[in-house]
Amino acid sequence: FGNPATDRMTAQEVREALVKLASRHHLDSNALAEGLRSTQADGNTRVSWKYACYRGVFGTPSFLINGVPAPEEAGGWDSASWIRHITELSGAPQMELFSTSE
């Protein structure tokens, strides 16, 4: 796996650690374990990764709008910032979609 946190672990040990982590965070650890064993999920992941690389996406997080990379600072945006950016791109008039009052 090449990561210092896992370089001395087998693939099975890494999978077991991920399932345990999911369980500690109240996620469906059985579904994760099944997905990690699934050859279909593995194949789908590989195809999706290759397609993403083909499209120029090779890291996470990556933010796209209709397949076009969003500005680098988009990772820290709130919903109002996303709406403002998409509205500017679309040329549509600005709309108030969310109340900012508490």
Backbone as a chain_set.jsonl record, in Angstrom:
{"seq": "FGNPATDRMTAQEVREALVKLASRHHLDSNALAEGLRSTQADGNTRVSWKYACYRGVFGTPSFLINGVPAPEEAGGWDSASWIRHITELSGAPQMELFSTSE", "coords": {"N": [[0.815, -1.2, 0.0], [2.076, 1.188, 0.494], [1.846, 3.361, 2.233], [3.084, 4.948, 5.125], [1.667, 4.339, 7.482], [0.555, 1.889, 6.965], [2.441, 0.249, 5.812], [3.646, -1.995, 6.921], [1.679, -3.815, 7.141], [-0.485, -6.491, 6.125], [-2.646, -6.867, 3.245], [-5.062, -7.94, 4.095], [-5.011, -7.299, 6.844], [-5.181, -4.527, 6.687], [-7.732, -4.235, 5.565], [-9.264, -5.325, 7.669], [-8.693, -3.446, 9.684], [-9.91, -1.18, 8.58], [-12.6, -1.949, 8.583], [-13.023, -2.198, 11.33], [-12.622, 0.467, 12.086], [-14.793, 1.674, 10.761], [-16.894, 0.508, 12.178], [-16.465, 1.577, 14.758], [-17.251, 4.147, 14.282], [-19.912, 4.005, 13.932], [-20.782, 3.193, 11.429], [-21.935, 1.157, 8.669], [-20.403, -1.566, 9.08], [-20.494, -4.184, 8.161], [-21.404, -3.936, 5.517], [-19.267, -2.513, 4.463], [-17.176, -4.393, 4.799], [-18.112, -6.413, 3.104], [-18.083, -5.035, 0.658], [-15.329, -4.572, 0.41], [-14.446, -7.125, -0.075], [-15.611, -7.723, -2.471], [-15.305, -8.584, -5.814], [-16.559, -7.364, -7.917], [-17.062, -4.742, -6.982], [-14.409, -3.971, -6.682], [-13.538, -4.035, -9.356], [-15.269, -2.079, -10.463], [-14.378, 0.163, -9.061], [-11.76, 0.402, -10.023], [-12.223, 0.936, -12.751], [-13.617, 3.368, -12.515], [-11.616, 4.946, -11.323], [-9.671, 4.98, -13.379], [-11.115, 6.298, -15.372], [-11.497, 8.758, -14.115], [-8.829, 9.639, -13.929], [-8.26, 9.853, -16.652], [-9.874, 12.014, -17.201], [-8.472, 13.956, -15.921], [-8.584, 14.059, -13.182], [-6.965, 13.236, -10.374], [-6.545, 13.155, -7.694], [-7.636, 13.624, -4.274], [-9.392, 15.868, -2.123], [-11.481, 16.399, -4.99], [-13.215, 18.787, -6.82], [-15.817, 19.18, -9.031], [-17.763, 20.794, -11.539], [-20.23, 19.933, -13.506], [-18.312, 18.339, -14.783], [-16.186, 20.066, -15.063], [-13.289, 21.325, -13.57], [-13.553, 22.879, -10.395], [-12.576, 26.018, -8.845], [-9.484, 25.982, -6.931], [-9.836, 26.823, -4.272], [-12.378, 26.006, -3.663], [-12.817, 23.845, -2.004], [-13.139, 24.735, 0.594], [-15.503, 26.055, 0.628], [-18.781, 27.23, 1.629], [-22.321, 26.424, 1.362], [-23.57, 28.729, 0.314], [-21.487, 29.998, -1.043], [-20.937, 28.129, -3.07], [-23.377, 28.237, -4.468], [-23.351, 30.922, -5.323], [-21.074, 30.866, -7.022], [-21.85, 28.964, -9.0], [-24.101, 30.231, -9.992], [-22.938, 32.526, -11.094], [-21.434, 31.319, -13.138], [-23.483, 30.28, -14.712], [-24.837, 32.487, -15.588], [-27.291, 33.172, -14.734], [-29.762, 35.14, -12.957], [-28.953, 36.292, -9.649], [-30.072, 34.473, -6.834], [-31.788, 34.185, -3.717], [-31.461, 31.434, -1.985], [-31.142, 30.214, 0.44], [-31.87, 30.948, 3.771], [-30.118, 33.302, 5.662], [-30.468, 34.183, 8.157], [-30.817, 33.511, 11.681]], "CA": [[0.0, 0.0, 0.0], [3.005, 2.297, 0.385], [1.623, 4.409, 3.214], [3.811, 4.591, 6.344], [0.763, 3.783, 8.501], [0.137, 0.531, 6.601], [3.456, -0.469, 5.032], [4.003, -3.27, 7.557], [0.448, -4.595, 7.289], [-0.958, -7.201, 4.937], [-3.902, -6.329, 2.709], [-6.136, -8.406, 4.987], [-4.952, -6.51, 8.073], [-5.687, -3.192, 6.372], [-9.192, -4.356, 5.441], [-9.812, -5.513, 9.013], [-8.593, -2.166, 10.392], [-10.932, -0.282, 8.028], [-13.908, -2.41, 9.073], [-13.079, -1.836, 12.749], [-12.789, 1.92, 12.122], [-16.184, 1.94, 10.384], [-17.744, 0.099, 13.295], [-16.304, 2.553, 15.838], [-17.929, 5.397, 13.905], [-21.326, 3.661, 13.739], [-21.077, 2.979, 10.015], [-22.297, -0.223, 8.378], [-19.132, -2.269, 8.889], [-20.734, -5.384, 7.352], [-21.451, -3.518, 4.115], [-17.894, -2.185, 4.074], [-16.435, -5.651, 4.678], [-18.584, -7.065, 1.882], [-17.566, -4.265, -0.471], [-13.884, -4.772, 0.295], [-14.242, -8.482, -0.603], [-16.316, -7.859, -3.738], [-14.516, -8.378, -7.031], [-17.289, -6.406, -8.752], [-16.771, -3.409, -6.461], [-13.011, -3.706, -7.017], [-13.5, -3.709, -10.786], [-15.929, -0.78, -10.67], [-13.488, 1.2, -8.529], [-10.638, 0.557, -10.949], [-12.722, 1.61, -13.957], [-13.905, 4.762, -12.148], [-10.331, 5.619, -11.124], [-9.054, 5.197, -14.687], [-11.89, 7.335, -16.051], [-11.183, 10.024, -13.458], [-7.478, 10.039, -14.371], [-8.405, 10.266, -18.049], [-10.503, 13.336, -17.176], [-7.594, 14.896, -15.24], [-8.802, 14.019, -11.733], [-6.06, 12.207, -9.873], [-6.349, 13.359, -6.267], [-8.835, 13.951, -3.519], [-10.702, 15.969, -2.761], [-11.583, 17.096, -6.273], [-14.558, 19.333, -6.979], [-16.138, 19.432, -10.431], [-19.094, 21.287, -11.859], [-20.492, 19.39, -14.841], [-17.076, 17.822, -15.336], [-15.156, 21.111, -15.13], [-12.74, 21.544, -12.225], [-13.869, 24.113, -9.669], [-11.355, 26.654, -8.346], [-8.835, 25.259, -5.835], [-10.366, 27.218, -2.965], [-13.745, 25.506, -3.513], [-12.88, 22.871, -0.931], [-13.536, 25.358, 1.844], [-16.719, 26.842, 0.427], [-20.062, 26.831, 2.195], [-23.325, 26.291, 0.3], [-23.819, 30.031, -0.324], [-20.385, 30.245, -1.984], [-21.164, 27.268, -4.23], [-24.512, 28.782, -5.225], [-22.876, 32.149, -5.963], [-20.173, 30.498, -8.118], [-22.616, 28.327, -10.07], [-24.956, 31.268, -10.576], [-22.072, 33.342, -11.952], [-21.112, 30.533, -14.328], [-24.671, 30.068, -15.546], [-25.355, 33.753, -16.087], [-28.638, 33.362, -14.203], [-29.806, 36.158, -11.915], [-28.672, 35.822, -8.283], [-31.271, 34.145, -6.079], [-31.591, 33.86, -2.311], [-32.018, 30.124, -1.816], [-31.062, 29.83, 1.824], [-31.966, 32.053, 4.714], [-28.896, 33.447, 6.439], [-30.817, 34.592, 9.516], [-31.004, 32.375, 12.581]], "C": [[0.855, 1.258, 0.0], [2.832, 3.421, 1.384], [2.353, 4.015, 4.498], [2.929, 3.964, 7.427], [0.402, 2.33, 8.21], [1.236, -0.284, 5.942], [3.914, -1.787, 5.649], [2.786, -4.165, 7.767], [0.157, -5.337, 5.992], [-2.236, -6.532, 4.449], [-5.072, -6.716, 3.607], [-6.163, -7.598, 6.278], [-5.472, -5.092, 7.849], [-7.203, -3.224, 6.256], [-9.841, -4.491, 6.815], [-9.772, -4.207, 9.82], [-9.648, -1.181, 9.893], [-12.321, -0.662, 8.526], [-14.072, -2.036, 10.544], [-13.3, -0.329, 12.909], [-14.233, 2.301, 11.783], [-17.127, 1.626, 11.535], [-17.669, 1.098, 14.447], [-17.034, 3.854, 15.551], [-19.382, 5.15, 13.503], [-21.719, 3.605, 12.264], [-21.37, 1.499, 9.803], [-21.028, -1.012, 8.049], [-19.309, -3.553, 8.078], [-20.764, -5.042, 5.868], [-20.052, -3.17, 3.619], [-17.084, -3.457, 3.873], [-16.817, -6.384, 3.394], [-18.041, -6.348, 0.649], [-16.076, -4.456, -0.684], [-13.539, -6.159, -0.243], [-14.774, -8.636, -2.026], [-15.402, -7.6, -4.939], [-15.227, -7.395, -7.97], [-17.022, -4.974, -8.29], [-15.339, -3.013, -6.786], [-12.886, -3.291, -8.484], [-14.117, -2.359, -11.088], [-15.05, 0.369, -10.196], [-12.333, 1.46, -9.48], [-11.059, 1.288, -12.226], [-12.989, 3.083, -13.659], [-12.624, 5.555, -11.967], [-9.674, 5.94, -12.466], [-9.79, 6.29, -15.448], [-11.579, 8.706, -15.445], [-9.811, 10.528, -13.887], [-7.507, 10.532, -15.806], [-8.968, 11.684, -18.136], [-9.652, 14.369, -16.426], [-7.782, 14.957, -13.736], [-7.936, 12.892, -11.188], [-5.754, 12.382, -8.394], [-7.658, 13.668, -5.586], [-8.497, 14.998, -2.478], [-10.602, 16.722, -4.08], [-13.029, 17.544, -6.437], [-14.755, 19.711, -8.437], [-17.556, 19.969, -10.542], [-19.342, 20.904, -13.307], [-19.2, 18.967, -15.531], [-15.948, 18.822, -15.443], [-14.618, 21.349, -13.727], [-13.151, 22.898, -11.649], [-12.554, 24.744, -9.2], [-10.797, 25.908, -7.132], [-9.441, 25.578, -4.472], [-11.769, 26.673, -2.694], [-13.884, 24.502, -2.377], [-13.329, 23.447, 0.394], [-14.823, 26.159, 1.741], [-17.896, 26.291, 1.213], [-21.082, 26.797, 1.054], [-23.594, 27.618, -0.411], [-22.73, 30.351, -1.35], [-20.534, 29.393, -3.238], [-22.283, 27.824, -5.103], [-24.088, 30.035, -5.976], [-22.001, 31.81, -7.179], [-20.944, 29.892, -9.289], [-23.526, 29.33, -10.758], [-24.144, 32.159, -11.507], [-21.724, 32.602, -13.242], [-22.293, 30.417, -15.278], [-25.203, 31.351, -16.168], [-26.773, 34.037, -15.608], [-28.627, 34.477, -13.16], [-29.593, 35.539, -10.542], [-29.977, 35.592, -7.541], [-30.894, 33.887, -4.636], [-32.264, 32.517, -2.076], [-32.047, 29.67, -0.363], [-31.165, 31.067, 2.683], [-30.685, 32.109, 5.511], [-29.187, 33.91, 7.864], [-31.05, 33.36, 10.377], [-32.229, 32.546, 13.417]], "O": [[0.394, 2.305, -0.456], [3.623, 4.365, 1.374], [2.256, 2.864, 4.925], [3.406, 3.14, 8.207], [-0.016, 1.609, 9.116], [0.984, -1.421, 5.542], [4.512, -2.613, 4.959], [2.858, -5.16, 8.49], [0.505, -4.877, 4.905], [-2.834, -5.726, 5.161], [-5.969, -5.908, 3.848], [-7.241, -7.248, 6.758], [-6.127, -4.523, 8.721], [-7.887, -2.347, 6.784], [-10.851, -3.846, 7.093], [-10.712, -3.902, 10.553], [-10.22, -0.43, 10.684], [-13.126, 0.21, 8.853], [-15.148, -1.604, 10.957], [-14.073, 0.1, 13.765], [-14.824, 3.154, 12.446], [-18.046, 2.392, 11.825], [-18.691, 1.431, 15.047], [-17.396, 4.583, 16.475], [-20.001, 5.97, 12.826], [-22.85, 3.929, 11.9], [-21.081, 0.679, 10.675], [-20.631, -1.112, 6.888], [-18.385, -3.973, 7.381], [-20.21, -5.777, 5.05], [-19.692, -3.494, 2.487], [-16.375, -3.584, 2.874], [-15.957, -6.91, 2.687], [-17.589, -6.993, -0.298], [-15.607, -4.498, -1.822], [-12.461, -6.354, -0.805], [-14.417, -9.592, -2.714], [-14.804, -6.53, -5.059], [-14.575, -6.678, -8.728], [-16.782, -4.091, -9.114], [-15.073, -1.861, -7.126], [-12.209, -2.315, -8.807], [-13.57, -1.579, -11.868], [-14.98, 1.416, -10.839], [-11.967, 2.611, -9.717], [-10.337, 2.155, -12.719], [-12.63, 3.952, -14.455], [-12.537, 6.704, -12.401], [-9.178, 7.049, -12.665], [-9.16, 7.122, -16.1], [-11.419, 9.691, -16.166], [-9.647, 11.713, -14.176], [-6.853, 11.519, -16.141], [-8.597, 12.459, -19.018], [-10.054, 15.526, -16.303], [-7.2, 15.819, -13.076], [-8.154, 11.724, -11.51], [-4.789, 11.804, -7.894], [-8.665, 13.941, -6.239], [-7.369, 15.002, -1.986], [-9.736, 17.58, -4.254], [-13.957, 16.766, -6.217], [-13.966, 20.464, -9.009], [-18.43, 19.638, -9.74], [-18.747, 21.472, -14.222], [-19.019, 19.208, -16.724], [-14.851, 18.465, -15.874], [-15.393, 21.552, -12.792], [-13.1, 23.922, -12.329], [-11.526, 24.067, -9.164], [-11.549, 25.276, -6.39], [-9.546, 24.699, -3.616], [-12.296, 26.861, -1.597], [-14.98, 24.333, -1.841], [-13.852, 22.719, 1.238], [-15.188, 26.868, 2.679], [-18.015, 25.087, 1.441], [-20.746, 27.106, -0.089], [-23.822, 27.628, -1.621], [-23.02, 30.911, -2.407], [-20.288, 29.87, -4.346], [-22.158, 27.877, -6.326], [-24.431, 30.196, -7.147], [-22.169, 32.401, -8.246], [-20.717, 30.264, -10.441], [-23.7, 29.282, -11.975], [-24.609, 32.511, -12.592], [-21.72, 33.198, -14.319], [-22.127, 30.45, -16.498], [-25.932, 31.311, -17.159], [-27.387, 35.02, -16.02], [-27.593, 34.734, -12.544], [-30.0, 34.404, -10.294], [-30.887, 36.418, -7.607], [-29.789, 33.419, -4.359], [-33.489, 32.446, -1.975], [-32.874, 28.843, 0.02], [-30.606, 32.114, 2.354], [-30.206, 31.081, 5.99], [-28.275, 34.019, 8.684], [-31.431, 32.301, 9.877], [-32.543, 31.682, 14.236]]}, "num_chains": 1, "name": "protein.A"}
